[in-house]
Structures are given as C-alpha cells and as structure tokens.
Amino acid sequence: MRTLAFQMPDRGGGPTGPRIRVGRPSRRVRTLLMTLGVLAVLGMAFTMFAGFWTDWLWYRSVHYSSVFTTTLWTKIGLFFVFGLLMALAVGVNIWLAHRLRPPLSAMSMEQQSLDRYRMGIAPYKRWLLLAITSLVGLIAGASASSQWRTWLMWVNGVPFHQKDPQFHLDVSFYAFDLPWYRFLLGFGFAATILALIAAALTHYLYGGLRITSPGARATAAATGHLSVLLGVFVALKAVAYWLDRYGLAVKSSDFKATDNWTGLRYVDANAYLPAKTILFCIAVICALLFFATLWRRTWQLPVIGFGLMVLSAILIGGLYPAIVQKFQVQPNEQAKEAPYVQKNLKATREAYGIDGTKVSDYSGTSKTQDKATLRDDVDSTASIRILDPNIVSPTFQQLQQIRNYYAFPTNLDVDRYTKDGKVQDTVIGLRELNLNGIPKNNWINDHFRYTHGYGVVAAKGTAADPNGQPVFTESDLPSRGDLGTYEQQVYYGEKTTTYSIVGGPQKEIDYSDDSGEKTTSYRGKSGVNLANPINRAAYAVAFSEPQILYSGAIGEGSRILYNRTPKERVEAVAPWLTIDGDAYPAVVDGRIQWIVDAYTTTNGYPYASRTTLGDTTADSLTATNNSRAVVAQQNQVNYIRNSVKATVDAYTGEVKLYQWDTQDPVLKTWMKAFPGTVEPKSAISKSLLAHLRYPQDLFKVQRELLTRYHVTNPTTFLTGSEVWQVPDDPTNKSGNAVPPYYLSMKMPDQASQAFSLTTTFTPNGRDNLSAFMSVDAQADSSDYGKIRILKLPTSTTVDGPKQVQSQFNSEQDIAESIKLLKGGDSDIEYGNLLTVPLDGGLLYVEPVYVRGGGLKYPLLRKVLVSYGDKTAFEDTLDQALNKVFGAESSTTTPPDQGTTKPPTTGNPTVQQALDDAQKAFDAGQTALKKGDWKAYGEAQKDLEDALKRAEEAQSKAGKPAGGSGGGNKSSSSPSPSGSPSPSGSPGSG
C-alpha cells in the first residue's frame, strides 16, 4: 500500500558500498563546542529579546503601549498567516507532484542522470521539504508583515462619503480597499508562480516531465497538475485585469498639462477601460480551458487560448489605445481631454484642501496719492518682522548661551505672545543641551551630569536695539522676563539626541549663576526605570553600553531617557502620521511644550494628481538644515490633511495627540485602529490654542499645487498659459525655493491684522511677480486655513523678489553703503525678504545683517525697503519707510529701539573694555566723516582689541560680552562688526 508524503520507495538504487569510519572529536571537544553553540544561541536570543523588551518598556513609559501591541500583533498575525499560506502552497504542490510521479521511468540517459539526484536526496526528503517550505514561508511572512498599515486601513476603513466621477465608488475603496486587494493579488501571483516552479521541478526530477527521453513529454498526471496551476495563474490575471479598471482612477501618467497626472484621460476611458474588460473575459475563458485539461489531458486548447490572450493584450491593450491617442485625441486634444481635466482639477483641489482658495485680482500699483496716509497705513497693515529667525541664532548663542554646554537650534521659531493686551510677533528658542561644549567628555558627564538645557530666550520680532542686537523679552539664566514663571528645565528638545540616566544617586548639573553651579535630580516620571536588573541588562545590550549593567552611578530611582527629539517621539507613538519638519516651542500654562504638526496622507484619492513630499517641501532652509525635512510615511501622496496637532512636554516628555481635522476619514480610520491614542479637539486648552499655527510643510505642498491648480478652467489649464512657479530664495545663492514666512498682516479684504503664512509666485521661467499668497495661520481665528491669492495682471509687470533684490544690489548709493559695511573682515547677510500688499501695491522689506570683527555673530545694521519705484536703505525700519513714502508716521509710536546708554555690567574689567570699545567706535565714526582712512583703520583695530578684552573678561565671569538682561532691557555695547553704518550712527532698526 502506497504511503503518504515522501515515504514511497525510490526507483533505482543499489549497494551503497563499504562504510568509512571517520574519527570523532573527543568528548571534551564535543562538550566545548556544544557549550559554545548554546551560548551563541542564548546570546542571539537575548539580543533579540533586548530589542523587543526595551521597545515595550519605552512605549509603556509614554503610555502608548497599545500602539506597540497593536502593531506587533498585526505584524505577527500577517507573518504567520501569509507565511503559512505560502509554505502550504509550495509544500502541497511538491508533495502532490511527488505523489503523482510515474511508477517507472523510461530507460534513457536523461533518467539515468536524474537517478543519481533521486538517490542523493532520498534520505533527506522530509528535511528538504521542510527547509524549502520554511524558507519561502519566512520570506513571504516577512514581506506580508510589512503591510500592517495596509491591513489596518482595510479592516478599519471608514467612508469618505465622496464618490469618484467614473465608477461612482466611495473614495475609501481606492484609499483603503484597493491597496489591500492589490497586495492579495500580488501574493497570489507569487504563491502560484513558486508552486508552479516547485511542481515542475519535482515532476521533472521524478520522470513526470521529460525533455530528451523518448515518448510523451509529460505524463497525464503531470499535465493535469501543471494545467491547474497555470489555470490559477490565468484566473488571477483575470482578476488583475478587473482591478486594473479601477486602478485607472488612481494611475499616474505623463501628461503635458502637469507632472504626476492622476486619473483617467480620454484614451483611458475610451480605449484602456473597454480593453481591460475584454481582456478580463478572455482571461476567464483561458483559465477554464486550462482547468479542462483535467478531463481532456491535452494542452492544445489551453495553449491556443493563452496565445490568443497574449495577442489580445498586445493588440487590444496596447495597439488600440495608441491608435485612439494618435488619431482621435491628438487632432483635437483640448476638446477631448477637457472633461477629464475638469475632473482632475476638482479632485486635486479637494484632496489638498485648496478648493476654498480665494483668488482676487490685484493691480500691483498704488492708488493713493497722499503719501502721509500711505505711510500711516503701513503700521496698520502689518507688524513687519525685521528679526529673521533663520539668521539670528548665532546672535542668541553669543548673547544668551551663558555656558558652553548650551546651544540654540540653527533656525529659531516665530510665535505670538501677549504683553499688556497687545499680541507681539516673537522670535523664540530654547537653551538646549550641547554635549560638545561640556568641560570634559566622559560617560558620566555625557549621560549623568549634563542631562538637560535650561530656559527660553525670546525677543521682539519687530525691533532691534541701537547696536543691532535683539530686544529680548525673555533672557538670562535662569530665564526671566515677560513669560512669567514656568518649568525651565529642557530634557527633551531638537538638539537632545543622546540618552541620559537621571533620578538616581548621581546629581545633575542644573545651571550656573554667579554663586556657582546648581545641581538637581530629575523629578519626572518620564523614561524607563533601571532599578530592575533585567532592564539594565536589556539596555546594556540594546545601547551596546556594558557600563549600564554594573555602574554604581545607577541605583534606586534611576531612569533612562531616550528618543528625546519632539518629532522622534511623535513619530514613534503615531507611526501612521507624517510629521512636519518644524517643531516649535511655546510656554503654555507654566510649561514648555513642543508643538508638532502631523498629517494624514494617502496616494489613493481618485483623479487627484500626486506630489512628492520630499521635493515640494524642500526650500533654502531644508537645504542647509536636514532636521527641518518632513518625516514622510509615504513620499508620493495625492491627499493630505493637517489632522493632528501634537505636543511634547520639554520636561516630562509627555506626548499628546489632538484631533484637529474632525472630518478627515483617514484620521478616523487610524483612530479606529488605535483607539484612545488621539484626544478630541475639545481637549485643546485656550492657552495652547493661542500658539497653534498653520503648518509650513502643508503650506509648501499647497503652494506648489497652486502654481497650476489656481485655475479652474480646463482649457486654460491645458494650454499652461497661467503656470506659476515658486521663486528661488533671492537672499542666498543656494538655488532653492524661497521659504514661506510667518507675519502678522492683513490682506485687502481683512479688517485687521492676522498671524499669516505668506509666499510669492512668479510666472514660469520669468522673475516678475505674478501672485501673492497668504493663509490665515491663527488657530483661534474663524478664518484659520483660509487661503487668499492676489493675482497680478499679466498685461503689466511688477517686480518679483529676485528683481527687487537685484535692484537693492544695483543702486549706487546702496552698493556703496554695502561696500562700507563689508569693510575689513565683515560679511553681509540678507534676512527674509518680506512682501506686504499695501494699497494696491507691494511693499518689500528686508533686514540686512553684518557679521564681522572679533565676534562672529550677525547684528542688524540696515533695513532695505522698496515700494513702487522708491527704494530706501536706512538704519531703522521707520527711517526707511519715512524715506520711501516721504512722510513720517503720525498714528503709531515707533517700535522700542532699546536704550542708547550702555548698561552697567557689574564687572569693572568688562565695563572698562566696553568703554574703550565705545571710544574707539566714536573715533572711527569721526575719522570716517573726515575721510581719514588711516585714523579709521587704527580706530577699528582699537575697537576689535577692546571687544576681545571684553569677551575674555566676560568668559571668565561666566557671561558673554554684550549680554542682555531680562525683560525689555538690551545691551548697547559697541558693534563688533568692525564697520560703522555709513550714516555715522551706530544704531539700526
């Protein structure tokens, strides 16, 4: 009686020959080898356990353990289900092919050669079967586990309540269902092909298939078996043709109207769509013919059917659409494509949230003749920010670093704070930990003593003191000023990328003041407790740091803090979100909170053109600072919503996710998959709401789409006559796009100023201005998120940013002044070129910084202003505006420019050096007016020497020269730029 599986006797065989005894290792050697093997296995097992265990501990510490468990169990489930299915598909077909082998094989050279292989594998057949099925199962399971997002979106998907215009299916079918069906189809193809290959090889090995042997090339059993597998393959191809019909709605293609066109065009609807339906029917018939070989035992009809299917795919699926495109579409493209372009316009504008964009005509030239009135209008139209957060970080560093082990981010942030009932645009940064600046690097210092930064430093965005330094509203150490009392320790920040062990026997450096170093011990509940020896061992392995296991600095109460950057923490607890590139700090209810914007995305929105997040969010800032790049789960998307606002507490590391877009079906799907992880919008406090803003990366994506999708007429869209582009940043030579700027201003249809995010457009391939775009960025405003575009006439030209910058650089008086500012070893840095719509015209304002002399940090020296055909280059913004408009403001008090009297430093040596510097500066100004360049050069040398002495004295005292006190007080120590302003005044706007 025939036995199951591989227990059947093999054909062939013979005497195996005498056994040759091989010397065996001694018992001691065998014991040693076995011990080493066991230890190696245990080591690998513990390494894997350590990674798993530390991840679990971290998620539990941030109270998002459900994210870890849901993700883990989903991956495990997909791994085992699809791994087992693949193993069964391959294993069963190998077993079946072996079972269906002929009892006798033809006596031929081919079969005699195969007998050697049959005999060789005979003793190992079970193990070989297990190895093959295990291998394909592991590979398939690992591949399937990576589809956990696709599975969760399919099983938890909620409807969009919007239907596509072609098939009239809910958008959720394309966003949530179709990706899962495509995965299943791909898995089915892979399983069928592997099973077919495995079965064919087994049939060949055991004589079911013959290549050179006489007689039939295949036995009836082999023919039937392989025909069924080919029938399954063709049936899957039929399913693929059917799904391809729906895939046309989300298919990207090359189209001259736009890059990454998505959706059906005329040729798709009238050629590809019927072709896919016809091919589906042909494939179904062909599959039935393959299944019929179970009874007919011949491949004649299936082969003919398969050939016809291939020929049909070439003719119907390839040649026919090309004929339609050539002879129907191209001769009358606009008329044929217009209905499909209209669908694409509508879907794209909806998918990116730009369908509510208000486009208004704007003349670009001023209408008011009364310059005094126009000058007054400037103050009510915008609070012009002359402090560039992307330039002044080194200035904050020099004046407010206090200790070398503190540092500020490369790019500071703009926020709003209220003082005396008035909202003030504020440049803000945290004094974060900088391990490169600690006195001595070692394991204890790096991870136990120096563990956190300290305090907020903030300055008015609209003012600078007479020396070009920021007017600080929060400064010193500990920080004090307008922000009141708050928890100042910064354990979590953008620059905090290493782990710290806190709360144990080892005291931490808190901060230093005139009385010396202050120590502290972390009181928060953040991080993972290291009192447990298993936890210590796991982290010692996970961090490759054995000292964690035995160090005496770790004891009762010790906790390890890691994953400490805000974006990193939000991404970890919500791996289904795309994270905005710019997290920013705010003082909220007595705590420093990092605010992180997060997006839900999909690339399955029918008819909506795709965009590449990495490209559309790149600008001149991301080119020099990778930490500002978007953290994208999907780089190619055609739907995006700022659906989540997240906060990370700078002291406790607590992460909170708030539902911001309450209508977003993608967010609702993820909230269903991870219940309890996202708090309702109503949980956002008023004090937090005051600091929320419209995110930059979403704005950059929208502005890129609006370069084409601001038009709603399909004919205009097809001609490309109104295509815009985002101009390159004129303030540097990077060749990258200008970043958007936050600014409090009002558009022509607004009654008062609103915190806004703004940008400009130029015509494609040209430098003149074509449009100005702003979005209401104030989260507590009823107009939040409203996009306004001022479209300039195409019949006249208005200077764009690059032309204005070129005008600044080419005017002789300005060029001479800049040349003087660059004297010695000084460098010029242009700040953000701000654009403000004003009375039909456009006001451009650009701060100019000088970096030079003994202290290499930028100071605001001049302000460039342009309006119409007037340009000014003055020490202050008010002076420049007065010159451009030929009148002084009569309605507002000029911004606080700081005191002109040098403050007392409290250190006689420093004070004497600053007095000497002031004398040298005054001498240089006098020499400049007389044209005595020799005396001017000597004065500059004296100035540099005095500043160096001041810096050295302040460094010994623990505070940099020129430091500023809290509140509105600011230093007016002489400029270290090495060059005076051309007007002879040391002050600047």
PDB file of C-alpha atoms in Angstrom, residues 263-494:
ATOM      1  CA  GLY A 263      -6.835  59.677 -13.160  1.00  0.00           C
ATOM      2  CA  LEU A 264      -8.438  58.720 -16.436  1.00  0.00           C
ATOM      3  CA  ARG A 265      -7.903  60.667 -19.642  1.00  0.00           C
ATOM      4  CA  TYR A 266      -9.844  60.268 -22.858  1.00  0.00           C
ATOM      5  CA  VAL A 267      -7.752  57.332 -24.037  1.00  0.00           C
ATOM      6  CA  ASP A 268      -8.151  55.606 -20.665  1.00  0.00           C
ATOM      7  CA  ALA A 269     -11.937  55.909 -20.611  1.00  0.00           C
ATOM      8  CA  ASN A 270     -12.460  55.059 -24.279  1.00  0.00           C
ATOM      9  CA  ALA A 271      -9.680  52.570 -25.010  1.00  0.00           C
ATOM     10  CA  TYR A 272      -7.983  51.128 -21.928  1.00  0.00           C
ATOM     11  CA  LEU A 273     -11.170  50.685 -19.907  1.00  0.00           C
ATOM     12  CA  PRO A 274     -13.042  48.604 -22.542  1.00  0.00           C
ATOM     13  CA  ALA A 275      -9.783  46.804 -23.339  1.00  0.00           C
ATOM     14  CA  LYS A 276      -9.386  45.732 -19.703  1.00  0.00           C
ATOM     15  CA  THR A 277     -12.976  44.453 -19.671  1.00  0.00           C
ATOM     16  CA  ILE A 278     -12.429  42.441 -22.872  1.00  0.00           C
ATOM     17  CA  LEU A 279      -9.135  41.035 -21.589  1.00  0.00           C
ATOM     18  CA  PHE A 280     -10.848  40.035 -18.347  1.00  0.00           C
ATOM     19  CA  CYS A 281     -13.382  37.966 -20.285  1.00  0.00           C
ATOM     20  CA  ILE A 282     -10.661  36.376 -22.448  1.00  0.00           C
ATOM     21  CA  ALA A 283      -8.610  35.514 -19.365  1.00  0.00           C
ATOM     22  CA  VAL A 284     -11.600  33.849 -17.674  1.00  0.00           C
ATOM     23  CA  ILE A 285     -12.199  31.673 -20.785  1.00  0.00           C
ATOM     24  CA  CYS A 286      -8.494  30.836 -20.993  1.00  0.00           C
ATOM     25  CA  ALA A 287      -8.436  29.802 -17.326  1.00  0.00           C
ATOM     26  CA  LEU A 288     -11.400  27.494 -17.879  1.00  0.00           C
ATOM     27  CA  LEU A 289      -9.570  25.871 -20.795  1.00  0.00           C
ATOM     28  CA  PHE A 290      -6.596  25.150 -18.524  1.00  0.00           C
ATOM     29  CA  PHE A 291      -8.879  23.618 -15.899  1.00  0.00           C
ATOM     30  CA  ALA A 292     -10.491  21.494 -18.614  1.00  0.00           C
ATOM     31  CA  THR A 293      -7.220  19.583 -19.123  1.00  0.00           C
ATOM     32  CA  LEU A 294      -8.145  17.580 -16.029  1.00  0.00           C
ATOM     33  CA  TRP A 295     -10.534  15.754 -18.348  1.00  0.00           C
ATOM     34  CA  ARG A 296      -9.053  16.238 -21.833  1.00  0.00           C
ATOM     35  CA  ARG A 297      -5.420  15.598 -20.779  1.00  0.00           C
ATOM     36  CA  THR A 298      -4.081  17.795 -23.567  1.00  0.00           C
ATOM     37  CA  TRP A 299      -2.612  21.283 -23.643  1.00  0.00           C
ATOM     38  CA  GLN A 300      -3.668  22.053 -27.173  1.00  0.00           C
ATOM     39  CA  LEU A 301      -6.681  24.259 -26.419  1.00  0.00           C
ATOM     40  CA  PRO A 302      -5.222  25.982 -23.312  1.00  0.00           C
ATOM     41  CA  VAL A 303      -2.046  26.849 -25.227  1.00  0.00           C
ATOM     42  CA  ILE A 304      -4.076  28.269 -28.097  1.00  0.00           C
ATOM     43  CA  GLY A 305      -6.221  30.203 -25.625  1.00  0.00           C
ATOM     44  CA  PHE A 306      -3.173  31.551 -23.803  1.00  0.00           C
ATOM     45  CA  GLY A 307      -1.626  32.637 -27.097  1.00  0.00           C
ATOM     46  CA  LEU A 308      -4.802  34.441 -28.044  1.00  0.00           C
ATOM     47  CA  MET A 309      -4.829  36.168 -24.646  1.00  0.00           C
ATOM     48  CA  VAL A 310      -1.266  37.403 -25.132  1.00  0.00           C
ATOM     49  CA  LEU A 311      -2.047  38.558 -28.656  1.00  0.00           C
ATOM     50  CA  SER A 312      -5.186  40.305 -27.416  1.00  0.00           C
ATOM     51  CA  ALA A 313      -3.194  42.042 -24.681  1.00  0.00           C
ATOM     52  CA  ILE A 314      -0.827  43.380 -27.339  1.00  0.00           C
ATOM     53  CA  LEU A 315      -3.495  44.414 -29.824  1.00  0.00           C
ATOM     54  CA  ILE A 316      -6.357  45.464 -27.555  1.00  0.00           C
ATOM     55  CA  GLY A 317      -4.378  46.606 -24.532  1.00  0.00           C
ATOM     56  CA  GLY A 318      -1.503  48.284 -26.383  1.00  0.00           C
ATOM     57  CA  LEU A 319      -2.030  48.950 -30.062  1.00  0.00           C
ATOM     58  CA  TYR A 320      -5.677  50.031 -29.936  1.00  0.00           C
ATOM     59  CA  PRO A 321      -5.146  52.744 -27.239  1.00  0.00           C
ATOM     60  CA  ALA A 322      -2.167  54.049 -29.219  1.00  0.00           C
ATOM     61  CA  ILE A 323      -4.360  54.348 -32.338  1.00  0.00           C
ATOM     62  CA  VAL A 324      -7.065  56.165 -30.356  1.00  0.00           C
ATOM     63  CA  GLN A 325      -4.498  58.568 -28.926  1.00  0.00           C
ATOM     64  CA  LYS A 326      -2.914  59.225 -32.319  1.00  0.00           C
ATOM     65  CA  PHE A 327      -5.984  59.636 -34.494  1.00  0.00           C
ATOM     66  CA  GLN A 328      -8.723  60.760 -32.111  1.00  0.00           C
ATOM     67  CA  VAL A 329      -7.104  62.648 -29.239  1.00  0.00           C
ATOM     68  CA  GLN A 330      -4.135  64.475 -30.742  1.00  0.00           C
ATOM     69  CA  PRO A 331      -6.028  66.215 -33.563  1.00  0.00           C
ATOM     70  CA  ASN A 332      -8.497  67.702 -31.065  1.00  0.00           C
ATOM     71  CA  GLU A 333      -6.825  67.309 -27.690  1.00  0.00           C
ATOM     72  CA  GLN A 334      -8.403  70.197 -25.824  1.00  0.00           C
ATOM     73  CA  ALA A 335     -11.952  69.184 -26.651  1.00  0.00           C
ATOM     74  CA  LYS A 336     -11.324  65.502 -25.930  1.00  0.00           C
ATOM     75  CA  GLU A 337      -9.393  65.981 -22.677  1.00  0.00           C
ATOM     76  CA  ALA A 338     -11.328  68.921 -21.202  1.00  0.00           C
ATOM     77  CA  PRO A 339     -13.961  66.824 -19.332  1.00  0.00           C
ATOM     78  CA  TYR A 340     -11.261  64.664 -17.740  1.00  0.00           C
ATOM     79  CA  VAL A 341      -9.105  67.685 -16.875  1.00  0.00           C
ATOM     80  CA  GLN A 342     -12.144  69.185 -15.159  1.00  0.00           C
ATOM     81  CA  LYS A 343     -12.460  66.046 -13.005  1.00  0.00           C
ATOM     82  CA  ASN A 344      -8.751  66.206 -12.171  1.00  0.00           C
ATOM     83  CA  LEU A 345      -8.980  69.887 -11.236  1.00  0.00           C
ATOM     84  CA  LYS A 346     -11.891  69.279  -8.900  1.00  0.00           C
ATOM     85  CA  ALA A 347     -10.403  66.183  -7.245  1.00  0.00           C
ATOM     86  CA  THR A 348      -6.923  67.667  -6.814  1.00  0.00           C
ATOM     87  CA  ARG A 349      -8.213  70.861  -5.240  1.00  0.00           C
ATOM     88  CA  GLU A 350     -10.384  68.841  -2.834  1.00  0.00           C
ATOM     89  CA  ALA A 351      -7.648  66.352  -1.949  1.00  0.00           C
ATOM     90  CA  TYR A 352      -5.126  69.043  -0.984  1.00  0.00           C
ATOM     91  CA  GLY A 353      -7.604  71.361   0.742  1.00  0.00           C
ATOM     92  CA  ILE A 354      -7.174  74.167  -1.783  1.00  0.00           C
ATOM     93  CA  ASP A 355     -10.707  74.094  -3.177  1.00  0.00           C
ATOM     94  CA  GLY A 356     -11.672  77.050  -0.976  1.00  0.00           C
ATOM     95  CA  THR A 357      -8.839  79.255  -2.234  1.00  0.00           C
ATOM     96  CA  LYS A 358      -9.982  82.798  -2.893  1.00  0.00           C
ATOM     97  CA  VAL A 359      -8.255  84.298  -5.954  1.00  0.00           C
ATOM     98  CA  SER A 360      -8.640  88.070  -6.329  1.00  0.00           C
ATOM     99  CA  ASP A 361      -7.290  90.443  -8.942  1.00  0.00           C
ATOM    100  CA  TYR A 362      -4.711  92.895  -7.642  1.00  0.00           C
ATOM    101  CA  SER A 363      -3.415  95.861  -9.576  1.00  0.00           C
ATOM    102  CA  GLY A 364       0.144  95.848  -8.219  1.00  0.00           C
ATOM    103  CA  THR A 365       0.315  99.648  -8.215  1.00  0.00           C
ATOM    104  CA  SER A 366      -0.689 102.112  -5.504  1.00  0.00           C
ATOM    105  CA  LYS A 367      -3.827 104.208  -5.879  1.00  0.00           C
ATOM    106  CA  THR A 368      -3.378 106.681  -3.009  1.00  0.00           C
ATOM    107  CA  GLN A 369      -1.637 109.941  -3.811  1.00  0.00           C
ATOM    108  CA  ASP A 370      -1.393 111.083  -0.190  1.00  0.00           C
ATOM    109  CA  LYS A 371       1.958 109.661   0.950  1.00  0.00           C
ATOM    110  CA  ALA A 372       1.338 110.566   4.597  1.00  0.00           C
ATOM    111  CA  THR A 373      -1.828 108.482   4.612  1.00  0.00           C
ATOM    112  CA  LEU A 374       0.005 105.661   2.905  1.00  0.00           C
ATOM    113  CA  ARG A 375       2.811 105.829   5.488  1.00  0.00           C
ATOM    114  CA  ASP A 376       0.251 105.540   8.283  1.00  0.00           C
ATOM    115  CA  ASP A 377      -1.382 102.587   6.531  1.00  0.00           C
ATOM    116  CA  VAL A 378       1.855 100.604   6.791  1.00  0.00           C
ATOM    117  CA  ASP A 379       1.609 100.397  10.569  1.00  0.00           C
ATOM    118  CA  SER A 380      -1.978  99.164  10.493  1.00  0.00           C
ATOM    119  CA  THR A 381      -1.399  96.739   7.610  1.00  0.00           C
ATOM    120  CA  ALA A 382       1.480  94.719   9.039  1.00  0.00           C
ATOM    121  CA  SER A 383       3.707  94.257  12.060  1.00  0.00           C
ATOM    122  CA  ILE A 384       6.815  93.938   9.960  1.00  0.00           C
ATOM    123  CA  ARG A 385       9.239  91.455  11.459  1.00  0.00           C
ATOM    124  CA  ILE A 386      12.832  92.613  10.994  1.00  0.00           C
ATOM    125  CA  LEU A 387      14.339  89.899  13.208  1.00  0.00           C
ATOM    126  CA  ASP A 388      14.957  86.907  10.957  1.00  0.00           C
ATOM    127  CA  PRO A 389      14.728  83.660  12.972  1.00  0.00           C
ATOM    128  CA  ASN A 390      16.871  81.885  10.397  1.00  0.00           C
ATOM    129  CA  ILE A 391      19.758  84.352  10.791  1.00  0.00           C
ATOM    130  CA  VAL A 392      19.891  85.373  14.440  1.00  0.00           C
ATOM    131  CA  SER A 393      20.541  82.001  16.090  1.00  0.00           C
ATOM    132  CA  PRO A 394      24.303  82.785  16.368  1.00  0.00           C
ATOM    133  CA  THR A 395      23.371  86.105  17.987  1.00  0.00           C
ATOM    134  CA  PHE A 396      21.181  84.330  20.537  1.00  0.00           C
ATOM    135  CA  GLN A 397      24.063  81.904  21.010  1.00  0.00           C
ATOM    136  CA  GLN A 398      26.601  84.616  21.668  1.00  0.00           C
ATOM    137  CA  LEU A 399      24.455  86.807  23.914  1.00  0.00           C
ATOM    138  CA  GLN A 400      22.389  84.179  25.734  1.00  0.00           C
ATOM    139  CA  GLN A 401      24.305  80.900  25.623  1.00  0.00           C
ATOM    140  CA  ILE A 402      25.798  81.727  29.071  1.00  0.00           C
ATOM    141  CA  ARG A 403      27.576  78.352  29.279  1.00  0.00           C
ATOM    142  CA  ASN A 404      29.312  76.415  26.524  1.00  0.00           C
ATOM    143  CA  TYR A 405      27.192  73.341  27.225  1.00  0.00           C
ATOM    144  CA  TYR A 406      24.084  75.167  25.991  1.00  0.00           C
ATOM    145  CA  ALA A 407      23.127  75.819  22.371  1.00  0.00           C
ATOM    146  CA  PHE A 408      20.241  77.071  20.274  1.00  0.00           C
ATOM    147  CA  PRO A 409      18.798  75.404  17.163  1.00  0.00           C
ATOM    148  CA  THR A 410      20.145  76.591  13.817  1.00  0.00           C
ATOM    149  CA  ASN A 411      16.750  78.033  12.933  1.00  0.00           C
ATOM    150  CA  LEU A 412      14.702  79.746  15.616  1.00  0.00           C
ATOM    151  CA  ASP A 413      10.914  79.971  15.557  1.00  0.00           C
ATOM    152  CA  VAL A 414       8.268  82.678  15.293  1.00  0.00           C
ATOM    153  CA  ASP A 415       5.369  82.660  17.732  1.00  0.00           C
ATOM    154  CA  ARG A 416       2.941  85.127  19.314  1.00  0.00           C
ATOM    155  CA  TYR A 417       2.830  86.315  22.921  1.00  0.00           C
ATOM    156  CA  THR A 418       0.591  88.881  24.532  1.00  0.00           C
ATOM    157  CA  LYS A 419       2.025  91.792  26.542  1.00  0.00           C
ATOM    158  CA  ASP A 420      -0.265  94.436  28.032  1.00  0.00           C
ATOM    159  CA  GLY A 421      -3.138  93.183  25.876  1.00  0.00           C
ATOM    160  CA  LYS A 422      -1.155  93.503  22.655  1.00  0.00           C
ATOM    161  CA  VAL A 423      -0.066  90.491  20.591  1.00  0.00           C
ATOM    162  CA  GLN A 424       3.607  90.605  19.701  1.00  0.00           C
ATOM    163  CA  ASP A 425       5.327  88.515  16.997  1.00  0.00           C
ATOM    164  CA  THR A 426       8.190  86.898  18.895  1.00  0.00           C
ATOM    165  CA  VAL A 427      11.340  85.052  17.867  1.00  0.00           C
ATOM    166  CA  ILE A 428      11.874  82.223  20.333  1.00  0.00           C
ATOM    167  CA  GLY A 429      14.408  79.497  21.029  1.00  0.00           C
ATOM    168  CA  LEU A 430      15.315  77.124  23.839  1.00  0.00           C
ATOM    169  CA  ARG A 431      18.696  76.965  25.515  1.00  0.00           C
ATOM    170  CA  GLU A 432      19.249  73.262  24.809  1.00  0.00           C
ATOM    171  CA  LEU A 433      21.958  70.870  25.937  1.00  0.00           C
ATOM    172  CA  ASN A 434      25.160  70.860  23.861  1.00  0.00           C
ATOM    173  CA  LEU A 435      27.414  67.956  24.851  1.00  0.00           C
ATOM    174  CA  ASN A 436      30.197  69.244  22.600  1.00  0.00           C
ATOM    175  CA  GLY A 437      30.612  72.196  24.949  1.00  0.00           C
ATOM    176  CA  ILE A 438      30.982  70.414  28.298  1.00  0.00           C
ATOM    177  CA  PRO A 439      34.360  70.762  30.031  1.00  0.00           C
ATOM    178  CA  LYS A 440      35.332  67.095  29.653  1.00  0.00           C
ATOM    179  CA  ASN A 441      33.615  64.339  27.751  1.00  0.00           C
ATOM    180  CA  ASN A 442      33.289  61.018  29.513  1.00  0.00           C
ATOM    181  CA  TRP A 443      30.476  58.560  30.109  1.00  0.00           C
ATOM    182  CA  ILE A 444      29.408  60.067  33.461  1.00  0.00           C
ATOM    183  CA  ASN A 445      29.466  63.656  32.202  1.00  0.00           C
ATOM    184  CA  ASP A 446      27.764  62.869  28.904  1.00  0.00           C
ATOM    185  CA  HIS A 447      24.945  60.767  30.324  1.00  0.00           C
ATOM    186  CA  PHE A 448      24.584  61.565  34.055  1.00  0.00           C
ATOM    187  CA  ARG A 449      25.771  65.085  34.923  1.00  0.00           C
ATOM    188  CA  TYR A 450      24.918  67.117  31.826  1.00  0.00           C
ATOM    189  CA  THR A 451      21.394  65.997  31.038  1.00  0.00           C
ATOM    190  CA  HIS A 452      19.266  68.999  30.076  1.00  0.00           C
ATOM    191  CA  GLY A 453      19.071  72.531  28.779  1.00  0.00           C
ATOM    192  CA  TYR A 454      17.617  75.458  30.641  1.00  0.00           C
ATOM    193  CA  GLY A 455      15.171  78.218  29.832  1.00  0.00           C
ATOM    194  CA  VAL A 456      13.544  80.098  26.999  1.00  0.00           C
ATOM    195  CA  VAL A 457      15.112  83.036  25.211  1.00  0.00           C
ATOM    196  CA  ALA A 458      12.713  85.270  23.297  1.00  0.00           C
ATOM    197  CA  ALA A 459      12.973  88.593  21.504  1.00  0.00           C
ATOM    198  CA  LYS A 460      10.648  91.020  19.774  1.00  0.00           C
ATOM    199  CA  GLY A 461      10.300  90.191  16.110  1.00  0.00           C
ATOM    200  CA  THR A 462       9.683  93.806  15.124  1.00  0.00           C
ATOM    201  CA  ALA A 463      12.551  95.566  16.887  1.00  0.00           C
ATOM    202  CA  ALA A 464      16.299  95.645  17.466  1.00  0.00           C
ATOM    203  CA  ASP A 465      18.377  97.765  19.829  1.00  0.00           C
ATOM    204  CA  PRO A 466      20.711 100.537  18.585  1.00  0.00           C
ATOM    205  CA  ASN A 467      23.551  98.020  18.262  1.00  0.00           C
ATOM    206  CA  GLY A 468      21.583  95.652  16.055  1.00  0.00           C
ATOM    207  CA  GLN A 469      21.040  93.165  18.846  1.00  0.00           C
ATOM    208  CA  PRO A 470      17.650  91.585  19.583  1.00  0.00           C
ATOM    209  CA  VAL A 471      15.384  93.267  22.115  1.00  0.00           C
ATOM    210  CA  PHE A 472      14.974  90.336  24.461  1.00  0.00           C
ATOM    211  CA  THR A 473      11.670  89.814  26.213  1.00  0.00           C
ATOM    212  CA  GLU A 474      12.916  86.677  27.996  1.00  0.00           C
ATOM    213  CA  SER A 475      16.599  86.207  28.744  1.00  0.00           C
ATOM    214  CA  ASP A 476      19.386  85.422  31.226  1.00  0.00           C
ATOM    215  CA  LEU A 477      19.898  82.270  33.310  1.00  0.00           C
ATOM    216  CA  PRO A 478      17.553  81.347  34.873  1.00  0.00           C
ATOM    217  CA  SER A 479      15.424  82.994  32.203  1.00  0.00           C
ATOM    218  CA  ARG A 480      13.209  85.840  33.280  1.00  0.00           C
ATOM    219  CA  GLY A 481      11.089  88.391  31.504  1.00  0.00           C
ATOM    220  CA  ASP A 482       7.603  88.600  30.031  1.00  0.00           C
ATOM    221  CA  LEU A 483       6.790  84.876  30.061  1.00  0.00           C
ATOM    222  CA  GLY A 484       6.305  84.643  33.812  1.00  0.00           C
ATOM    223  CA  THR A 485       7.025  81.553  35.896  1.00  0.00           C
ATOM    224  CA  TYR A 486       7.375  78.196  34.160  1.00  0.00           C
ATOM    225  CA  GLU A 487       9.306  74.909  34.362  1.00  0.00           C
ATOM    226  CA  GLN A 488      12.596  75.850  32.699  1.00  0.00           C
ATOM    227  CA  GLN A 489      14.453  72.543  32.548  1.00  0.00           C
ATOM    228  CA  VAL A 490      14.605  71.203  28.978  1.00  0.00           C
ATOM    229  CA  TYR A 491      15.059  67.429  28.961  1.00  0.00           C
ATOM    230  CA  TYR A 492      13.506  66.998  25.521  1.00  0.00           C
ATOM    231  CA  GLY A 493      14.499  69.140  22.551  1.00  0.00           C
ATOM    232  CA  GLU A 494      15.558  69.263  18.925  1.00  0.00           C
TER     233      GLU A 494
END
